[in-house]
Short mmCIF file of C-alpha atoms in Angstrom, two decimals:
data_model
loop_
_atom_site.label_atom_id
_atom_site.label_comp_id
_atom_site.label_asym_id
_atom_site.label_seq_id
_atom_site.Cartn_x
_atom_site.Cartn_y
_atom_site.Cartn_z
CA UNK A 53 0.00 0.00 0.00
CA UNK A 54 1.31 3.38 -0.91
CA UNK A 55 1.91 5.76 1.87
CA UNK A 56 -0.07 8.91 1.88
CA UNK A 57 1.62 12.16 0.98
CA UNK A 58 3.17 13.98 3.87
CA UNK A 59 0.81 16.43 5.52
CA UNK A 60 2.82 19.53 6.38
CA UNK A 61 2.05 21.14 9.71
CA UNK A 62 0.44 24.53 9.46
CA UNK A 63 2.97 27.19 10.57
CA UNK A 64 1.73 28.43 13.91
CA UNK A 65 3.58 29.98 16.80
CA UNK A 66 4.02 28.45 20.22
CA UNK A 67 5.32 25.27 21.77
CA UNK A 68 1.81 23.82 21.97
CA UNK A 69 1.32 24.08 18.20
CA UNK A 70 4.76 22.64 17.56
CA UNK A 71 3.97 19.68 19.78
CA UNK A 72 0.65 19.16 18.01
CA UNK A 73 2.29 19.24 14.58
CA UNK A 74 4.85 16.66 15.63
CA UNK A 75 2.09 14.52 17.11
CA UNK A 76 0.23 14.66 13.79
CA UNK A 77 3.37 13.57 11.96
CA UNK A 78 3.75 10.62 14.32
CA UNK A 79 0.13 9.60 13.75
CA UNK A 80 0.52 9.89 9.98
CA UNK A 81 3.43 7.49 10.10
CA UNK A 82 1.60 5.14 12.44
CA UNK A 83 -1.68 5.15 10.45
CA UNK A 84 -0.32 5.66 6.96
CA UNK A 85 -3.02 3.42 5.47
CA UNK A 86 -5.97 5.01 7.22
CA UNK A 87 -7.10 7.51 4.56
CA UNK A 88 -10.17 8.62 6.51
CA UNK A 89 -8.07 9.59 9.50
CA UNK A 90 -5.45 11.21 7.28
CA UNK A 91 -8.13 13.30 5.57
CA UNK A 92 -9.57 14.37 8.91
CA UNK A 93 -6.18 15.40 10.25
CA UNK A 94 -5.54 17.52 7.16
CA UNK A 95 -8.48 19.74 8.02
CA UNK A 96 -7.34 20.37 11.62
CA UNK A 97 -4.73 22.87 12.68
CA UNK A 98 -4.25 22.29 16.41
CA UNK A 99 -5.31 20.08 19.27
CA UNK A 100 -8.21 22.39 20.12
CA UNK A 101 -9.65 21.80 16.64
CA UNK A 102 -9.59 18.04 17.27
CA UNK A 103 -11.41 18.52 20.55
CA UNK A 104 -13.96 20.82 18.94
CA UNK A 105 -14.70 18.26 16.21
CA UNK A 106 -15.34 15.51 18.74
CA UNK A 107 -17.46 17.82 20.88
CA UNK A 108 -19.63 18.68 17.88
CA UNK A 109 -20.10 14.99 17.07
CA UNK A 110 -20.97 14.34 20.70
CA UNK A 111 -23.60 17.10 20.65
CA UNK A 112 -25.17 15.79 17.45
CA UNK A 113 -25.32 12.30 18.89
CA UNK A 114 -26.94 13.58 22.08
CA UNK A 115 -29.55 15.52 20.09
CA UNK A 116 -30.26 12.49 17.92
CA UNK A 117 -30.85 10.17 20.89
CA UNK A 118 -32.31 12.66 23.33
CA UNK A 119 -35.97 12.08 22.37
CA UNK A 120 -35.78 8.29 22.15
CA UNK A 121 -38.32 6.93 24.65
CA UNK A 122 -37.37 3.38 23.90
CA UNK A 123 -33.77 4.13 24.81
CA UNK A 124 -34.82 5.70 28.10
CA UNK A 125 -37.08 2.76 29.04
CA UNK A 126 -34.53 0.22 28.03
CA UNK A 127 -31.85 2.01 30.01
CA UNK A 128 -33.98 2.16 33.15
CA UNK A 129 -35.28 -1.41 32.79
CA UNK A 130 -31.88 -2.86 32.12
CA UNK A 131 -30.50 -1.15 35.20
CA UNK A 132 -33.22 -2.62 37.42
CA UNK A 133 -33.09 -6.11 35.93
CA UNK A 134 -29.31 -6.27 36.19
CA UNK A 135 -29.64 -5.22 39.83
CA UNK A 136 -31.64 -8.38 40.50
CA UNK A 137 -29.62 -10.41 38.03
CA UNK A 138 -27.90 -12.53 40.66
CA UNK A 139 -31.22 -13.59 42.21
CA UNK A 140 -32.69 -14.57 38.83
CA UNK A 141 -29.52 -16.50 38.01
CA UNK A 142 -30.08 -18.58 41.16
CA UNK A 143 -33.66 -19.33 40.09
CA UNK A 144 -32.47 -20.28 36.63
CA UNK A 145 -30.17 -22.88 38.17
CA UNK A 146 -33.17 -24.62 39.80
CA UNK A 147 -35.53 -24.38 36.78
CA UNK A 148 -33.36 -24.29 33.72
CA UNK A 149 -36.01 -25.73 31.53
CA UNK A 150 -38.26 -22.69 32.09
CA UNK A 151 -36.11 -19.63 32.07
CA UNK A 152 -32.68 -20.49 30.76
CA UNK A 153 -33.15 -19.69 27.11
CA UNK A 154 -35.42 -16.68 27.60
CA UNK A 155 -33.32 -15.21 30.34
CA UNK A 156 -30.10 -15.65 28.47
CA UNK A 157 -31.52 -13.80 25.51
CA UNK A 158 -32.85 -10.94 27.65
CA UNK A 159 -29.62 -10.73 29.62
CA UNK A 160 -27.60 -10.46 26.44
CA UNK A 161 -29.88 -7.70 25.22
CA UNK A 162 -29.69 -5.74 28.45
CA UNK A 163 -25.90 -6.14 28.67
CA UNK A 164 -25.68 -4.54 25.25
CA UNK A 165 -27.86 -1.66 26.42
CA UNK A 166 -25.80 -1.14 29.58
CA UNK A 167 -22.55 -1.33 27.63
CA UNK A 168 -23.89 1.30 25.27
CA UNK A 169 -24.92 3.53 28.19
CA UNK A 170 -21.54 3.09 29.85
CA UNK A 171 -19.75 3.98 26.63
CA UNK A 172 -21.86 7.11 26.17
CA UNK A 173 -21.36 8.30 29.74
CA UNK A 174 -17.66 7.47 29.95
CA UNK A 175 -16.90 9.07 26.59
CA UNK A 176 -18.62 12.28 27.68
CA UNK A 177 -16.68 12.23 30.93
CA UNK A 178 -13.38 11.54 29.16
CA UNK A 179 -13.89 14.30 26.60
CA UNK A 180 -14.70 16.72 29.42
CA UNK A 181 -11.54 15.81 31.30
CA UNK A 182 -9.43 16.12 28.16
CA UNK A 183 -10.93 19.58 27.63
CA UNK A 184 -9.63 20.48 31.09
CA UNK A 185 -6.20 18.98 30.47
CA UNK A 186 -5.40 20.71 27.16
CA UNK A 187 -5.39 24.35 28.42
CA UNK A 188 -3.20 23.31 31.34
CA UNK A 189 -0.74 21.63 28.99
CA UNK A 190 -0.66 24.73 26.83
CA UNK A 191 0.15 26.93 29.82
CA UNK A 192 2.80 24.47 30.97
CA UNK A 193 4.48 24.63 27.57
CA UNK A 194 4.36 28.42 27.57
CA UNK A 195 5.90 28.50 31.03
CA UNK A 196 8.52 25.79 30.52
CA UNK A 197 9.42 25.65 26.83
CA UNK A 198 12.03 22.92 27.13
CA UNK A 199 12.76 19.88 24.97
CA UNK A 200 11.58 17.59 27.77
CA UNK A 201 8.23 19.30 27.97
CA UNK A 202 7.83 19.32 24.18
CA UNK A 203 8.53 15.58 23.98
CA UNK A 204 6.06 14.90 26.78
CA UNK A 205 3.43 17.09 25.11
CA UNK A 206 3.95 15.30 21.79
CA UNK A 207 3.43 11.95 23.46
CA UNK A 208 0.31 13.21 25.24
CA UNK A 209 -1.14 14.76 22.08
CA UNK A 210 -0.65 11.47 20.20
CA UNK A 211 -2.78 9.63 22.75
CA UNK A 212 -5.35 12.45 22.88
CA UNK A 213 -5.72 12.48 19.09
CA UNK A 214 -6.01 8.68 19.02
CA UNK A 215 -8.72 8.83 21.66
CA UNK A 216 -10.51 11.64 19.85
CA UNK A 217 -10.41 9.86 16.51
CA UNK A 218 -11.74 6.67 18.06
CA UNK A 219 -14.47 8.63 19.86
CA UNK A 220 -15.39 10.43 16.64
CA UNK A 221 -15.76 7.10 14.85
CA UNK A 222 -18.07 5.85 17.58
CA UNK A 223 -20.28 8.96 17.59
CA UNK A 224 -20.62 8.88 13.80
CA UNK A 225 -21.43 5.14 13.65
CA UNK A 226 -24.94 3.79 12.95
CA UNK A 227 -27.20 2.41 15.72
CA UNK A 228 -26.67 -1.17 14.52
CA UNK A 229 -22.93 -0.66 14.63
CA UNK A 230 -23.28 0.72 18.17
CA UNK A 231 -25.11 -2.46 19.14
CA UNK A 232 -22.40 -4.63 17.62
CA UNK A 233 -19.59 -2.56 19.23
CA UNK A 234 -21.36 -2.73 22.59
CA UNK A 235 -21.09 -6.51 22.35
CA UNK A 236 -17.69 -6.79 20.68
CA UNK A 237 -15.78 -3.83 22.15
CA UNK A 238 -17.36 -2.31 25.25
CA UNK A 239 -15.90 0.90 26.66
CA UNK A 240 -13.25 -0.74 28.82
CA UNK A 241 -11.91 -2.75 25.92
CA UNK A 242 -12.03 -0.05 23.29
CA UNK A 243 -11.30 3.24 25.15
CA UNK A 244 -10.00 2.50 28.64
CA UNK A 245 -6.42 1.85 27.53
CA UNK A 246 -6.20 5.20 25.73
CA UNK A 247 -7.75 7.03 28.66
CA UNK A 248 -5.26 5.43 31.06
CA UNK A 249 -2.38 6.50 28.80
CA UNK A 250 -3.71 10.06 28.68
CA UNK A 251 -3.98 10.15 32.48
CA UNK A 252 -0.48 8.72 32.87
CA UNK A 253 1.14 11.15 30.43
CA UNK A 254 -0.78 14.07 31.94
CA UNK A 255 0.52 13.14 35.41
CA UNK A 256 3.99 12.82 33.94
CA UNK A 257 3.80 16.37 32.60
CA UNK A 258 2.55 17.60 35.99
CA UNK A 259 5.51 15.90 37.69
CA UNK A 260 7.91 17.46 35.19
CA UNK A 261 6.33 20.87 35.81
CA UNK A 262 6.81 20.43 39.55
CA UNK A 263 10.45 19.52 39.03
CA UNK A 264 11.03 22.42 36.65
CA UNK A 265 9.24 24.73 39.10
CA UNK A 266 11.67 23.72 41.83
CA UNK A 267 14.56 24.38 39.46
CA UNK A 268 13.09 27.77 38.59
CA UNK A 269 12.71 28.61 42.28
CA UNK A 270 16.36 27.71 42.86
CA UNK A 271 17.38 29.88 39.90
CA UNK A 272 15.23 32.72 41.21
CA UNK A 273 16.87 32.41 44.62
CA UNK A 274 20.28 32.54 42.99
CA UNK A 275 19.28 35.58 40.93
CA UNK A 276 17.85 37.27 44.01
CA UNK A 277 21.07 36.54 45.90
CA UNK A 278 23.12 38.07 43.07
CA UNK A 279 20.78 41.06 42.94
CA UNK A 280 21.08 41.53 46.68
CA UNK A 281 24.84 41.53 46.34
CA UNK A 282 24.68 44.04 43.50
CA UNK A 283 22.19 46.20 45.38
CA UNK A 284 24.39 46.12 48.48
CA UNK A 285 27.43 47.09 46.43
CA UNK A 286 25.57 49.88 44.65
CA UNK A 287 24.00 50.98 47.92
CA UNK A 288 27.44 51.29 49.46
CA UNK A 289 28.67 53.31 46.49
CA UNK A 290 25.60 55.55 46.42
CA UNK A 291 25.61 55.89 50.18
CA UNK A 292 29.19 57.10 50.03
CA UNK A 293 28.29 59.53 47.27
CA UNK A 294 25.14 60.70 49.01
CA UNK A 295 27.01 61.06 52.27
CA UNK A 296 29.55 63.26 50.54
CA UNK A 297 26.77 65.13 48.80
CA UNK A 298 24.87 65.53 52.06
CA UNK A 299 28.00 66.80 53.77
CA UNK A 300 28.55 69.30 50.96
CA UNK A 301 24.95 70.49 51.28
CA UNK A 302 25.36 70.85 55.04
CA UNK A 303 28.58 72.80 54.53
CA UNK A 304 26.67 75.16 52.26
CA UNK A 305 23.99 75.42 54.96
CA UNK A 306 26.60 76.33 57.57
CA UNK A 307 28.06 78.95 55.24
CA UNK A 308 24.57 80.41 54.77
CA UNK A 309 24.07 80.43 58.54
CA UNK A 310 27.30 82.37 58.96
CA UNK A 311 26.19 84.78 56.26
CA UNK A 312 22.86 85.29 58.05
CA UNK A 313 24.62 86.09 61.35
CA UNK A 314 27.35 88.42 60.11
CA UNK A 315 25.10 91.45 59.63
CA UNK A 316 25.16 93.23 62.99
CA UNK A 317 25.46 96.80 64.25
CA UNK A 318 28.34 95.75 66.47
CA UNK A 319 31.97 95.74 65.30
CA UNK A 320 33.67 92.50 64.35
CA UNK A 321 34.38 90.64 67.63
CA UNK A 322 37.97 89.84 66.63
CA UNK A 323 38.66 93.51 65.87
CA UNK A 324 37.12 94.50 69.20
CA UNK A 325 39.36 91.99 71.01
CA UNK A 326 42.49 93.33 69.31
CA UNK A 327 41.50 96.88 70.18
CA UNK A 328 40.98 95.93 73.83
CA UNK A 329 44.31 94.07 73.91
CA UNK A 330 46.11 97.13 72.58
CA UNK A 331 44.42 99.42 75.12
CA UNK A 332 45.26 97.06 77.99
CA UNK A 333 48.93 97.03 77.03
CA UNK A 334 49.03 100.81 77.22
CA UNK A 335 47.65 100.68 80.76
CA UNK A 336 50.33 98.38 82.18
CA UNK A 337 51.74 99.92 85.36
CA UNK A 338 48.47 101.33 86.62
CA UNK A 339 47.02 100.14 89.95
CA UNK A 340 45.99 96.48 89.74
CA UNK A 341 43.33 94.32 91.39
CA UNK A 342 43.34 92.51 94.72
CA UNK A 343 43.72 88.82 93.86
CA UNK A 344 43.02 87.47 97.31
CA UNK A 345 39.24 87.34 96.82
CA UNK A 346 39.05 87.37 93.03
CA UNK A 347 41.29 84.42 92.13
CA UNK A 348 39.59 81.70 94.23
CA UNK A 349 36.15 82.70 92.94
CA UNK A 350 37.28 82.60 89.33
CA UNK A 351 38.98 79.22 89.85
CA UNK A 352 35.80 77.76 91.34
CA UNK A 353 33.73 79.18 88.49
CA UNK A 354 36.11 77.74 85.88
CA UNK A 355 36.26 74.32 87.54
CA UNK A 356 32.48 73.89 87.81
CA UNK A 357 31.16 70.96 85.77
CA UNK A 358 27.75 72.47 85.16
CA UNK A 359 26.65 75.70 83.52
CA UNK A 360 26.97 78.80 85.68
CA UNK A 361 27.01 82.57 85.49
CA UNK A 362 29.22 84.91 87.51
CA UNK A 363 28.99 88.69 87.73
CA UNK A 364 32.22 90.61 88.27
CA UNK A 365 31.28 93.98 89.70
CA UNK A 366 33.71 96.85 89.48
CA UNK A 367 33.24 100.47 90.37
CA UNK A 368 34.16 103.87 89.06
CA UNK A 369 37.78 103.71 90.34
CA UNK A 370 38.28 100.23 88.83
CA UNK A 371 36.48 100.72 85.53
CA UNK A 372 39.68 100.32 83.48
CA UNK A 373 40.77 97.24 85.45
CA UNK A 374 37.29 95.76 84.90
CA UNK A 375 37.53 96.18 81.13
CA UNK A 376 41.12 94.87 81.09
CA UNK A 377 40.08 91.86 83.16
CA UNK A 378 37.49 90.90 80.53
CA UNK A 379 40.17 91.08 77.82
CA UNK A 380 42.68 89.09 79.84
CA UNK A 381 40.12 86.39 80.64
CA UNK A 382 39.57 85.86 76.91
CA UNK A 383 43.35 85.69 76.32
CA UNK A 384 43.94 83.17 79.11
CA UNK A 385 41.06 80.91 78.08
CA UNK A 386 42.29 80.92 74.48
CA UNK A 387 45.82 80.14 75.68
CA UNK A 388 44.42 77.13 77.56
CA UNK A 389 42.90 75.93 74.27
CA UNK A 390 39.37 76.19 75.59
CA UNK A 391 36.38 77.29 73.48
CA UNK A 392 35.50 80.90 74.26
CA UNK A 393 33.26 83.57 72.75
CA UNK A 394 33.07 87.19 73.84
CA UNK A 395 31.26 90.47 73.59
CA UNK A 396 33.74 93.31 74.24
CA UNK A 397 33.34 97.00 73.62
CA UNK A 398 35.51 97.95 70.65
CA UNK A 399 36.65 101.25 69.26
CA UNK A 400 33.09 102.26 68.47
CA UNK A 401 29.94 100.79 69.91
CA UNK A 402 26.40 101.66 68.87
CA UNK A 403 24.15 103.59 71.15
CA UNK A 404 21.49 101.70 73.05
CA UNK A 405 18.57 100.70 70.81
CA UNK A 406 15.82 98.11 70.62
CA UNK A 407 17.79 95.87 68.22
CA UNK A 408 20.92 95.76 70.35
CA UNK A 409 19.99 92.53 72.13
CA UNK A 410 19.12 90.72 68.90
CA UNK A 411 22.28 91.89 67.13
CA UNK A 412 24.45 90.90 70.08
CA UNK A 413 22.88 87.42 70.23
CA UNK A 414 23.38 87.20 66.48
CA UNK A 415 27.08 88.05 66.89
CA UNK A 416 27.51 85.47 69.65
CA UNK A 417 25.81 82.89 67.41
CA UNK A 418 28.22 83.71 64.60
CA UNK A 419 31.18 83.10 66.91
CA UNK A 420 29.70 79.81 68.11
CA UNK A 421 29.11 78.55 64.56
CA UNK A 422 32.68 79.43 63.55
CA UNK A 423 34.02 77.83 66.71
CA UNK A 424 31.88 74.72 66.24
CA UNK A 425 31.78 74.60 62.42
CA UNK A 426 32.86 70.96 62.01
CA UNK A 427 30.16 69.73 64.36
CA UNK A 428 27.63 72.10 62.81
CA UNK A 429 27.97 70.34 59.45
CA UNK A 430 26.60 67.12 60.96
CA UNK A 431 24.08 68.95 63.15
CA UNK A 432 22.21 70.59 60.27
CA UNK A 433 18.66 69.24 60.40
CA UNK A 434 15.01 70.25 60.22
CA UNK A 435 15.41 72.06 63.56
CA UNK A 436 18.66 73.80 62.71
CA UNK A 437 19.30 75.01 59.18
CA UNK A 438 19.90 78.13 57.15
CA UNK A 439 16.21 78.96 56.48
CA UNK A 440 15.39 78.74 60.18
CA UNK A 441 18.29 81.01 61.11
CA UNK A 442 17.33 83.45 58.37
CA UNK A 443 13.76 83.56 59.68
CA UNK A 444 14.77 84.31 63.28
CA UNK A 445 13.29 87.66 64.34
CA UNK A 446 12.89 87.91 68.10
CA UNK A 447 15.28 87.59 71.02
CA UNK A 448 13.77 84.20 71.83
CA UNK A 449 14.39 82.99 68.27
CA UNK A 450 18.03 83.98 68.36
CA UNK A 451 18.48 82.52 71.82
CA UNK A 452 17.18 79.20 70.46
CA UNK A 453 19.56 79.43 67.51
CA UNK A 454 22.47 80.14 69.86
CA UNK A 455 21.49 77.15 71.97
CA UNK A 456 21.39 74.89 68.90
CA UNK A 457 24.79 76.17 67.83
CA UNK A 458 26.31 74.92 71.08
CA UNK A 459 25.38 71.32 70.25
CA UNK A 460 28.39 69.03 70.25
CA UNK A 461 30.55 71.14 72.55
CA UNK A 462 31.33 69.86 76.02
CA UNK A 463 32.01 73.32 77.43
CA UNK A 464 32.22 76.93 76.34
CA UNK A 465 33.16 80.21 78.00
CA UNK A 466 31.24 83.42 77.36
CA UNK A 467 32.82 86.72 78.44
CA UNK A 468 30.55 89.79 78.24
CA UNK A 469 31.54 93.39 78.90
CA UNK A 470 28.18 95.08 79.42
CA UNK A 471 29.61 98.34 78.09
CA UNK A 472 29.12 96.90 74.59
CA UNK A 473 25.41 97.73 74.92
CA UNK A 474 26.16 101.45 75.17
CA UNK A 475 26.48 103.85 78.05
CA UNK A 476 24.24 102.89 80.93
CA UNK A 477 21.69 105.37 82.20
CA UNK A 478 18.47 105.33 84.13
CA UNK A 479 16.61 104.95 80.82
CA UNK A 480 18.43 101.88 79.53
CA UNK A 481 19.34 100.24 82.85
CA UNK A 482 16.35 97.98 82.32
CA UNK A 483 17.68 97.03 78.88
CA UNK A 484 20.96 95.84 80.41
CA UNK A 485 19.05 93.77 82.94
CA UNK A 486 16.91 92.21 80.21
CA UNK A 487 20.01 91.08 78.32
CA UNK A 488 21.48 89.70 81.55
CA UNK A 489 18.27 87.72 82.05
CA UNK A 490 18.61 86.34 78.51
CA UNK A 491 22.04 85.03 79.48
CA UNK A 492 20.53 83.50 82.61
CA UNK A 493 17.91 81.77 80.47
CA UNK A 494 20.66 80.37 78.24
CA UNK A 495 22.58 79.00 81.22
CA UNK A 496 19.50 77.43 82.79
CA UNK A 497 18.06 75.91 79.59
CA UNK A 498 21.07 74.55 77.73
CA UNK A 499 21.68 70.80 78.09
CA UNK A 500 24.77 68.71 77.53
CA UNK A 501 27.07 71.73 77.45
CA UNK A 502 28.77 73.45 80.39
CA UNK A 503 28.22 77.12 79.56
CA UNK A 504 30.31 79.35 81.85
CA UNK A 505 29.25 82.99 81.55
CA UNK A 506 31.19 85.89 83.07
CA UNK A 507 29.46 89.30 83.00
CA UNK A 508 31.64 92.31 83.84
CA UNK A 509 30.44 95.84 84.61
CA UNK A 510 31.36 98.80 86.78
CA UNK A 511 27.95 100.50 86.46
CA UNK A 512 26.44 100.61 89.93
CA UNK A 513 22.84 101.01 88.78
CA UNK A 514 23.18 97.78 86.79
CA UNK A 515 24.87 95.99 89.73
CA UNK A 516 22.07 97.05 92.06
CA UNK A 517 19.39 95.83 89.62
CA UNK A 518 21.07 92.42 89.46
CA UNK A 519 21.23 92.04 93.23
CA UNK A 520 17.56 92.99 93.39
CA UNK A 521 16.18 90.92 90.51
CA UNK A 522 18.59 87.95 90.64
CA UNK A 523 19.79 87.61 94.23
CA UNK A 524 21.05 84.05 93.63
CA UNK A 525 23.63 85.14 91.05
CA UNK A 526 27.26 84.79 92.11
CA UNK A 527 28.67 88.32 92.49
CA UNK A 528 32.37 89.18 92.85
CA UNK A 529 33.38 92.73 93.78
CA UNK A 530 36.68 94.08 92.49
CA UNK A 531 39.03 95.98 94.73
CA UNK A 532 42.14 97.79 93.55
CA UNK A 533 45.59 97.78 95.13
CA UNK A 534 47.92 100.76 95.49
CA UNK A 535 51.13 98.73 95.10
CA UNK A 536 53.03 98.66 91.85
CA UNK A 537 55.61 96.40 90.36
CA UNK A 538 55.38 92.66 90.22
CA UNK A 539 51.97 92.56 91.84
CA UNK A 540 50.81 96.03 90.93
CA UNK A 541 49.54 96.36 87.35
CA UNK A 542 47.14 94.11 85.51
CA UNK A 543 49.87 92.24 83.66
CA UNK A 544 49.74 89.32 81.27
CA UNK A 545 49.82 86.82 84.10
CA UNK A 546 47.51 88.82 86.39
CA UNK A 547 45.06 88.58 88.06
CA UNK A 548 45.03 84.81 87.42
CA UNK A 549 48.59 84.22 88.60
CA UNK A 550 50.76 81.65 86.82
CA UNK A 551 48.67 79.94 84.12
CA UNK A 552 50.49 76.68 84.81
CA UNK A 553 49.60 76.79 88.48
CA UNK A 554 48.06 73.45 89.47
CA UNK A 555 45.25 75.30 91.23
CA UNK A 556 44.00 76.71 87.94
CA UNK A 557 41.51 74.35 86.26
CA UNK A 558 41.19 75.34 82.63
CA UNK A 559 41.43 71.76 81.36
#
């Protein structure tokens, strides 16, 4: 017999179609002499078309037999008679001459009916299950397009097509042929083997999918591990860059803070200090100060671990010594390498006005930021930044900014010559006291920093207001001495004595 011409697979995309085409080729080789099956396969393009053809034949068969009353009665009667079949068989053994021939004929007839019913029901059930299997196989091939899966799908499709072709032949057969097939080849003999193969190959594909899924999960874990390593490496690089960028931004913020604090009506504090140093040098040889009471009080104030404020009260006769003492205190603290800021009256000081307190706090803040600039770079935050400093308006605002600027320091000295606020009079005596109270607020509210404030003044009206309004403030009165020479003038090493004296606690 000549083999049929090769049926080329229709070019379609996807692993499912490829598997179907290869399955068709295998069937063509296996059934090369079956022209009816070859012709049917030529008109189909994928496994879904095969299923659709069988489903249509099944529907036509159901419509053709749906209204058959005889079929319904025979089905019901055969079921009931076969239920009592064992009992009747026992009776037939006792009276074979009466029922043997008739019963054998009826039993044969009813077995044919039941076989036909079983075939109809089982075929419908099998086609339904195959309809559920095919979409799953298609998704499995799309997910795992490997040679193993393609081979398994080809093998499954071969059995599915065989089953479908055999089912199609049964549905299209005549009633007499159904009766003969029900006797010759009931469902279990004709279809059960193919259905078992389909179930087996479907389970095999499911097992392969589970195995491939585990492999995919392992690959995903490996990829995730590599990605985590790459992310960590990039994070480290970007973190370093962002840290440098953040530090640069903070440095700009600190520069802007300094720019916002440099505009003040008071002279530059460094120029004021140099002016006071020059004036003090010209006064060497004048009557000095009595160290007996002054030195111990200053040592105790300097050695205190907590914040404190001390008022050094001079008088008219000691006004120059009072101013020189403020200058020398700044020099000695700087020489001891301790952080110090100051407010000294320079060559020219503004007259008393309502902005004097704010401008003086602003100048002190500028000194603190310059003194603490390295720590300020890391301290820039939502609570302390250039916009907040630029928006400060009141004395309270600038006091808060000054307090923030002290962050990171363990201690700081603040030397204030009250003459910087202008000449004291009955009108502005209250203004001096208000600024003194601002300094008290700073000392009492700051945390984590030992702020040691020394306020110097020879104005008696201001001294009296302090003793009245702040009686708890430590007050030291200055007294002059009439001797000259080694212990006379306010020299470089006076009134503190030798800076290397073990009694002095600047460290």
